Tab-separated table of C-alpha atoms in Angstrom:
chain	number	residue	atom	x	y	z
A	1	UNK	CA	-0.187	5.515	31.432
A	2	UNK	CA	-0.078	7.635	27.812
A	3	UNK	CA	-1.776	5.497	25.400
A	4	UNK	CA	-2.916	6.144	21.693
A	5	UNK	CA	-6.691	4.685	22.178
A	6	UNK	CA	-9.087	4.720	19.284
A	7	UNK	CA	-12.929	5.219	20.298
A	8	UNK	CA	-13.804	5.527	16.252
A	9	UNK	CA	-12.788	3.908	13.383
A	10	UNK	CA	-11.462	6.219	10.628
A	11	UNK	CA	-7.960	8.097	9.057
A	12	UNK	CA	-4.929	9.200	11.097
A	13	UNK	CA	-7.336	11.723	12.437
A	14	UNK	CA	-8.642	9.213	15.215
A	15	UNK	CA	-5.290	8.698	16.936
A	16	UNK	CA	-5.352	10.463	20.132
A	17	UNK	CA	-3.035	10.136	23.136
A	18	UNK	CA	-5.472	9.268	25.659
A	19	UNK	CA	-4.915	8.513	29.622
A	20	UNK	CA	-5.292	4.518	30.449
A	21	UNK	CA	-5.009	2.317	32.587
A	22	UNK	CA	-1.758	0.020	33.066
A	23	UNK	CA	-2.033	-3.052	31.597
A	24	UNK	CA	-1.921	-6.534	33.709
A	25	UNK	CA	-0.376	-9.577	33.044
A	26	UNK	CA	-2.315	-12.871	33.556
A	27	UNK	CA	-1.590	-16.131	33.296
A	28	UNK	CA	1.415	-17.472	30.873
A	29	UNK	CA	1.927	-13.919	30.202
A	30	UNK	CA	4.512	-11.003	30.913
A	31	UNK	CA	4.184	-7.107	31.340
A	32	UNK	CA	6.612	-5.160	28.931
A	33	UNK	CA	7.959	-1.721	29.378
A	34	UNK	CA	7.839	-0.272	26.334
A	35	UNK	CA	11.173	1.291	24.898
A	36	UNK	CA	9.736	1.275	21.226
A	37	UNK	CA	6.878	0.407	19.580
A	38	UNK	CA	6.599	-0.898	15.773
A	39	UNK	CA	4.534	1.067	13.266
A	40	UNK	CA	2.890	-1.288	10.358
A	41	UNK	CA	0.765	-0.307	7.433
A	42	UNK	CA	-1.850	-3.223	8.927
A	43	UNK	CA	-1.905	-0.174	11.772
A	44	UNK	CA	-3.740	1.705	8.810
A	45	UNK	CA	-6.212	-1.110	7.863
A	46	UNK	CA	-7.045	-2.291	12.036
A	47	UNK	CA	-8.045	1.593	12.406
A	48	UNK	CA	-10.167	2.146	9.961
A	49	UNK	CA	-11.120	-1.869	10.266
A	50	UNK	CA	-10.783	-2.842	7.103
A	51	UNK	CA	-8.189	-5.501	8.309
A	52	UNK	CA	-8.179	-9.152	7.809
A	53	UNK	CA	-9.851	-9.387	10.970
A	54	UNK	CA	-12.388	-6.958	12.523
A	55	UNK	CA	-11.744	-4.965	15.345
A	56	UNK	CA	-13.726	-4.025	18.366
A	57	UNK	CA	-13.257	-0.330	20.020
A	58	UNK	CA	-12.063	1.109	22.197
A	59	UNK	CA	-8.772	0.008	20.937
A	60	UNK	CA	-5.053	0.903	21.410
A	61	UNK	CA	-3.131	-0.198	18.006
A	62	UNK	CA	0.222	-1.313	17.433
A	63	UNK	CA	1.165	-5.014	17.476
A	64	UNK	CA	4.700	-4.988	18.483
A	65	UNK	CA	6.821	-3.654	20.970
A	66	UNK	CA	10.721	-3.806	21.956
A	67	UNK	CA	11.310	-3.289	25.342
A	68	UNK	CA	12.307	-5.007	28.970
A	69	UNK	CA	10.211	-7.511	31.143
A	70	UNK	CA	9.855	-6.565	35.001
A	71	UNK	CA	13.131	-9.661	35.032
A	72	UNK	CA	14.996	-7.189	33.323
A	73	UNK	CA	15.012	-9.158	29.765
A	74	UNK	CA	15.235	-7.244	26.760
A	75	UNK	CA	12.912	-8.583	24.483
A	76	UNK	CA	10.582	-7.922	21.108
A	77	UNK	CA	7.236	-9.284	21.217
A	78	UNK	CA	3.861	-9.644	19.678
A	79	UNK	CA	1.022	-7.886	21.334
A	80	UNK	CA	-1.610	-7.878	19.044
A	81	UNK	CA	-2.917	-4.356	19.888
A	82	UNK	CA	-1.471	-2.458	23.028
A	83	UNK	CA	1.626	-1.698	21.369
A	84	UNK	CA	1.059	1.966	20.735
A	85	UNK	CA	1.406	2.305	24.802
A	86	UNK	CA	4.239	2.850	28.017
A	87	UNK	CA	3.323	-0.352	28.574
A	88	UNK	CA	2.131	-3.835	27.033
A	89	UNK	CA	1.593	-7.150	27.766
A	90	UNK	CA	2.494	-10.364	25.629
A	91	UNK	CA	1.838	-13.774	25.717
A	92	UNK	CA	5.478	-15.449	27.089
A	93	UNK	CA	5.944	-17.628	23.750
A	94	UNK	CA	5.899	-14.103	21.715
A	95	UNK	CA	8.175	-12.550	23.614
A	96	UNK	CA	11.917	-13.040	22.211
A	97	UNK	CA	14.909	-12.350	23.712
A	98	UNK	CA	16.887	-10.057	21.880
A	99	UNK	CA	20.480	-10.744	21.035
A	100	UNK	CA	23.574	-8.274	21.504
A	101	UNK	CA	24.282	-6.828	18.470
A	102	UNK	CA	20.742	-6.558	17.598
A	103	UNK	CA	18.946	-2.826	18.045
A	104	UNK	CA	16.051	-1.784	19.228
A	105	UNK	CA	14.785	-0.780	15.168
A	106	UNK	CA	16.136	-3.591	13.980
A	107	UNK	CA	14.297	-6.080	16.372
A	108	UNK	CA	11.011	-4.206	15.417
A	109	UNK	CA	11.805	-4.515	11.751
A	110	UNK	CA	12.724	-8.398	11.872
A	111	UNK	CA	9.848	-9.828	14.365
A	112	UNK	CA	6.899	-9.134	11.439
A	113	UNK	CA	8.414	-7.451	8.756
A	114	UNK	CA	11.526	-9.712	8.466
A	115	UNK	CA	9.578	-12.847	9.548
A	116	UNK	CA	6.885	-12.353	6.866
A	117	UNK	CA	10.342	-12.003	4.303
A	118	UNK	CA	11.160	-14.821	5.307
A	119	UNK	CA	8.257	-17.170	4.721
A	120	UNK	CA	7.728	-15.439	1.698
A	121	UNK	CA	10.918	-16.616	0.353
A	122	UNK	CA	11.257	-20.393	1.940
A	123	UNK	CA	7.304	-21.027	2.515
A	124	UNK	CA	5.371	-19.382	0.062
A	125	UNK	CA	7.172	-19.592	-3.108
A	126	UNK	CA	10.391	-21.964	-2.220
A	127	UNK	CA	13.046	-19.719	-3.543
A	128	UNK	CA	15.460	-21.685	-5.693
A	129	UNK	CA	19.217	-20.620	-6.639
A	130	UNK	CA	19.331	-18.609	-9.575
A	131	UNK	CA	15.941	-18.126	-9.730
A	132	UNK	CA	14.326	-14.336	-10.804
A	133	UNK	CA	12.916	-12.268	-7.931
A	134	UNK	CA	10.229	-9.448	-8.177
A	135	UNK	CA	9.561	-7.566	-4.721
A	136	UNK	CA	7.092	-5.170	-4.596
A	137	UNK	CA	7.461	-1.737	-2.101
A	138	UNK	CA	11.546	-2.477	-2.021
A	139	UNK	CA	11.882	0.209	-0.208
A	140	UNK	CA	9.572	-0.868	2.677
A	141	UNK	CA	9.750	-3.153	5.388
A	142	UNK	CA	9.101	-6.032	4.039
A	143	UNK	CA	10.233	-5.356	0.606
A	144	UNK	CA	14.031	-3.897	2.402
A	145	UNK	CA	14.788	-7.402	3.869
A	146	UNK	CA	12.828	-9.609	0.888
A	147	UNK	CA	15.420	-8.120	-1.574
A	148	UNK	CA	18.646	-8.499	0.673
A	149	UNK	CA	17.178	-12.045	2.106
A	150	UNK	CA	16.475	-13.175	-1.534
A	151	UNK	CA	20.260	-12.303	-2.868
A	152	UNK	CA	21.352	-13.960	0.216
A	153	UNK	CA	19.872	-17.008	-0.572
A	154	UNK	CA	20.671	-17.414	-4.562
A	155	UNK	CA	18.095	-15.385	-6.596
A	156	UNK	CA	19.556	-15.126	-9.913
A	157	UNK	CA	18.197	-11.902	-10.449
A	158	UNK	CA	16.269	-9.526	-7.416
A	159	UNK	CA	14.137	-6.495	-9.390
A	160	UNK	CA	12.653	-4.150	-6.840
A	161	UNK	CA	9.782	-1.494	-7.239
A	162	UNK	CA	9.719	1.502	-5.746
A	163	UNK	CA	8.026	4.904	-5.943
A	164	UNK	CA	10.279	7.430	-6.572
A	165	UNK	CA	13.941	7.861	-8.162
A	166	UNK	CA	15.268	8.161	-4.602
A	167	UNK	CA	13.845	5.124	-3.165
A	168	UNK	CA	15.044	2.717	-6.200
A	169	UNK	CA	18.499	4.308	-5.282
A	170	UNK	CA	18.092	3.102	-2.213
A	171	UNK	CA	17.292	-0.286	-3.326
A	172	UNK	CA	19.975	-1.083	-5.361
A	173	UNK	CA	21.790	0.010	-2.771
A	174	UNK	CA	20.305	-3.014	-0.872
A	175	UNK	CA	21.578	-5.411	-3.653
A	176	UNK	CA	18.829	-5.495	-6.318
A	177	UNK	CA	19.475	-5.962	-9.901
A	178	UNK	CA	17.160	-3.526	-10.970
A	179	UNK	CA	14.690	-1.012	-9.610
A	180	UNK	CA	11.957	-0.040	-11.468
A	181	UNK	CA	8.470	2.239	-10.810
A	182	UNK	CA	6.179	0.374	-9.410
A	183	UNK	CA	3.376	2.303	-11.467
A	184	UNK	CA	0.498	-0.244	-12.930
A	185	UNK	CA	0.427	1.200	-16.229
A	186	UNK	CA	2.488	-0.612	-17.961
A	187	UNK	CA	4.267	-2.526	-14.979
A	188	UNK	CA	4.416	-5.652	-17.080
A	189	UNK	CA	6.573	-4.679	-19.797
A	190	UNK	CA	9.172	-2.504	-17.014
A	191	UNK	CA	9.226	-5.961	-15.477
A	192	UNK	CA	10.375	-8.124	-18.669
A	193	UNK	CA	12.437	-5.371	-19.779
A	194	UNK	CA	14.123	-5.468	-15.818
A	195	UNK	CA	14.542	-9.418	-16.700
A	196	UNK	CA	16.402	-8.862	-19.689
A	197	UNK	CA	12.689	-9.854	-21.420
A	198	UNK	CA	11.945	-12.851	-19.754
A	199	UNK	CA	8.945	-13.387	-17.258
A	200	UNK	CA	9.967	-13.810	-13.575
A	201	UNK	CA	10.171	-16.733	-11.894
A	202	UNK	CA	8.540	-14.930	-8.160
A	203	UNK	CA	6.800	-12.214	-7.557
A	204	UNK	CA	5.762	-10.812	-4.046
A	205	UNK	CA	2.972	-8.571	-4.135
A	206	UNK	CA	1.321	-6.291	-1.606
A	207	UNK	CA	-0.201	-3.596	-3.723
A	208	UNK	CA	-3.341	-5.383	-5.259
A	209	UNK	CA	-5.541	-4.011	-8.052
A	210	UNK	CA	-4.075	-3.607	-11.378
A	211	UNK	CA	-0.806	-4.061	-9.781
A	212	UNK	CA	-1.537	-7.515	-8.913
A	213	UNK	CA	-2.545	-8.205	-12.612
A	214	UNK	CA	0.379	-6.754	-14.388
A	215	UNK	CA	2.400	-8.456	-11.957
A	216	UNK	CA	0.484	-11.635	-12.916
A	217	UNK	CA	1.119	-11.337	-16.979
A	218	UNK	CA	4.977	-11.129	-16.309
A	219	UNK	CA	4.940	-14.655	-14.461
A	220	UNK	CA	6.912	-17.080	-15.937
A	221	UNK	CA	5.902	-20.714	-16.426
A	222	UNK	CA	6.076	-22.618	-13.054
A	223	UNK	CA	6.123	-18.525	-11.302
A	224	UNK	CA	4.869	-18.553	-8.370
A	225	UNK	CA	3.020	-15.293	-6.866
A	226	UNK	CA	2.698	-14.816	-3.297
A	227	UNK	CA	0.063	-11.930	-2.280
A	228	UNK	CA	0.434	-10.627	1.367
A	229	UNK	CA	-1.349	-7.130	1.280
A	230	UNK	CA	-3.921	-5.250	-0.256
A	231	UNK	CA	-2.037	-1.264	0.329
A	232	UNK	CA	-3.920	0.418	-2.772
A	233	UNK	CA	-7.167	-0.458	-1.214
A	234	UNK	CA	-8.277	-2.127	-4.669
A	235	UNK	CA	-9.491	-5.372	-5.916
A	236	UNK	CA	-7.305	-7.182	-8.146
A	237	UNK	CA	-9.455	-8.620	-11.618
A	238	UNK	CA	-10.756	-12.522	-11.176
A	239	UNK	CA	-7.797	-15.236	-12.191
A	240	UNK	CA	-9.513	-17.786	-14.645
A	241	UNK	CA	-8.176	-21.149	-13.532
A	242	UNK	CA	-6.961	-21.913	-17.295
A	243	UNK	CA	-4.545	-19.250	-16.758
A	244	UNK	CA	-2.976	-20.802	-14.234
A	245	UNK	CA	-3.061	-24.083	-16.000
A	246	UNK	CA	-1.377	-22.719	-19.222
A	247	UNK	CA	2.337	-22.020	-17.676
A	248	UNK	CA	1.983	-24.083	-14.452
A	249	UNK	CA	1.394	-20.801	-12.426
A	250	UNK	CA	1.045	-20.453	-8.668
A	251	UNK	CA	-0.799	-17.987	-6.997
A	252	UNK	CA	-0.728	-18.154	-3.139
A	253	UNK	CA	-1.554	-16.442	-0.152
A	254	UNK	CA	0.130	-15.560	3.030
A	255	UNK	CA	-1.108	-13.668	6.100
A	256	UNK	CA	1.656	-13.987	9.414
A	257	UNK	CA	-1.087	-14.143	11.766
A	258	UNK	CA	-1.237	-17.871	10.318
A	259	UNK	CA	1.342	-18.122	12.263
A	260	UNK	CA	0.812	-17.023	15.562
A	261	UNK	CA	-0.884	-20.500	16.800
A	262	UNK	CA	2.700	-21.934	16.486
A	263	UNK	CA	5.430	-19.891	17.971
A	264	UNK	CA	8.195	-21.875	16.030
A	265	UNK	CA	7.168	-20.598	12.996
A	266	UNK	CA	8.457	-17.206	14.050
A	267	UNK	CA	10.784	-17.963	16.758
A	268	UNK	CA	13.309	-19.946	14.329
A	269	UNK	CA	13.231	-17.416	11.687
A	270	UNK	CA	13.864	-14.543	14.075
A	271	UNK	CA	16.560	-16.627	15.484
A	272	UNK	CA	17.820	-16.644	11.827
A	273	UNK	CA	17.393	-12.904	11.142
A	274	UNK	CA	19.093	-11.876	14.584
A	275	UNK	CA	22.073	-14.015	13.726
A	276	UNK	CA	22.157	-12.909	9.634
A	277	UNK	CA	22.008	-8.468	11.428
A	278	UNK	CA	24.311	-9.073	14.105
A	279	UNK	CA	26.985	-10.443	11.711
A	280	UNK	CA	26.364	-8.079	9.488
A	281	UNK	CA	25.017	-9.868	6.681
A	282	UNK	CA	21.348	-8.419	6.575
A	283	UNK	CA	20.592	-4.614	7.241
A	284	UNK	CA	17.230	-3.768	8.519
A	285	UNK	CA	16.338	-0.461	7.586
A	286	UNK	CA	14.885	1.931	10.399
A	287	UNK	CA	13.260	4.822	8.227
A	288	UNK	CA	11.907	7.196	10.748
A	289	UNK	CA	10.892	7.359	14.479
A	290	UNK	CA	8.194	9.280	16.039
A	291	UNK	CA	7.155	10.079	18.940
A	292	UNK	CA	3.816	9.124	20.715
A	293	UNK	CA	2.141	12.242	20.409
A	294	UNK	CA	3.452	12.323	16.617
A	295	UNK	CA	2.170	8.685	15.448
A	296	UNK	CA	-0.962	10.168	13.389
A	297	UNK	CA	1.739	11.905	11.080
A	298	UNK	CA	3.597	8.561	11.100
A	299	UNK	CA	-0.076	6.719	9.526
A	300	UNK	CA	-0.008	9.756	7.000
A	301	UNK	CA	3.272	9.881	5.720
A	302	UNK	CA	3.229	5.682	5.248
A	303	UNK	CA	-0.408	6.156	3.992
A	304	UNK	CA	1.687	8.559	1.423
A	305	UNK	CA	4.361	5.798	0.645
A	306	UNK	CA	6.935	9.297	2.000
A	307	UNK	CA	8.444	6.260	4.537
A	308	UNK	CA	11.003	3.808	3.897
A	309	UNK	CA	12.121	0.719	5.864
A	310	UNK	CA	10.666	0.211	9.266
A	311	UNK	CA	8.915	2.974	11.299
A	312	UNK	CA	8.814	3.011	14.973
A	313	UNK	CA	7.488	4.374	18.089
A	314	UNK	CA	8.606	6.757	20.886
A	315	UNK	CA	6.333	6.460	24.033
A	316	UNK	CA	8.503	8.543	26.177
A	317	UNK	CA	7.915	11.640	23.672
């Protein structure tokens, strides 16, 4: 079958279609024909391994896939790696059934993108009504369905940073109060200026370095900041633990593959997210799809921050 295999770590430059063989499904597991594929900036990290976890070549990326079981189910399901593939194979737990109403982008967008929203929100940092909302990257995957998900559930007040003047259009067209650049110079004072100058009450961050820090001086006493990425490559400056002391700050961390060893911590907030899109309350956002042979302009363009939304994967093409 066409497969993107990796045989060196590096840029978008390593991503070759390559010829390989089927996949097989063991044990407690089920084959998947692969109708799309998800596309996820951890894609960028796992190929030049600088992930959470290291990675072992040769490797075929891409951890989720949308697609039907040899039953004939139509499902989305986590694959680890294999995704970027004709074919894929997925433990049976990971494999949801996808609901009518429910598209193929959309399923891709809620299984890691909308599931990680979600925990952000109720796990992390235990959203309250009326409470103030900062989402980092509102324009991406996560940051699409954090900013509708948060106004869904109460936020006072959702601000949203984005990159360019288009994208924090497209933001408040999502339902945020305010959309500002996400820039780190001088980040904290466009965020207390966003809040009518007050601090915010949560902030979910995924850009790191000076971002993270700015992001930190506009927290508001009892703020809680939830950091689940690391996309500018850059160490944030150390947190003395007096500064979280003085204003009863949080600072937490979340990673979904903490998930994985339970399957109920995704499969009842996909169940949530399938219901909230097919009755039209939340909108995943499907930003671009390319095909196969294409997916090393896909890593560039979202390396580039030129995507929005969720990003997904023709095999056929």
């Amino acid at each position: 079958m066409r497969a993107i295999q990796i045989t060196e770590f590096g840029g978008p430059e390593v991503l070759k279609i390559s010829d390989v063989a089927d996949p097989v499904a063991g044990a407690g597991q089920v084959l998947i024909t692969v109708d799309r594929a998800g596309i996820n900036y951890a894609d960028t990290h796992q190929v030049e391994n600088s992930y959470l976890s290291k990675t072992e070549l040769p490797l075929v990326p891409g951890g989720e896939v949308v697609g039907r079981t040899e039953d004939g189910r139509r499902v989305v399901a986590l694959v680890g790696s294999g995704g970027y593939a004709e074919k894929a194979v997925a433990h049976a737990p990971y494999a949801f059934d996808v609901p009518e109403g429910v598209s193929d982008g959309d399923a891709l967008a809620l299984v890691l993108q909308g599931t990680t929203a979600w925990h952000l929100l109720k796990t992390s940092t235990h959203l309250q009504p009326g409470e103030s909302v900062l989402v980092h990257a509102g324009a991406g995957g996560v940051g699409s369905l954090a900013v509708q998900l948060a106004k869904l559930w109460g936020a006072g007040r959702v601000i949203a940073t984005a990159s360019s003047e288009e994208k924090r259009k497209q933001v408040l067209e999502l339902g945020a109060d305010a959309a500002i650049d996400g820039e780190p110079e001088g980040l904290k004072d466009r965020i207390l200026e966003a809040n009518g100058g007050k601090p915010v009450d949560i902030v979910l961050e995924m850009v790191g370095g000076p971002t993270f820090d700015e992001s930190f001086a506009a927290l508001a006493r009892f703020g809680r900041l939830v950091t689940f990425g690391a996309a500018s490559r850059q160490s944030a400056a150390a947190i003395d633990p007096t500064r979280l002391m003085k204003g009863s700050k949080t600072i937490a961390g979340f990673w979904l593959a903490d998930c994985f060893a339970n399957p109920t911590l995704l499969g009842d907030p996909l169940a949530e997210l399938f219901d909230l899109t097919a009755s039209g309350k939340l909108r995943p956002i499907v930003g671009g799809e390319y095909a196969l042979s294409e997916v090393a302009t896909a890593h560039e363009d979202m390396r580039a921050r030129r995507t929005v939304g969720k990003l997904v994967l023709d095999p056929t093409r």
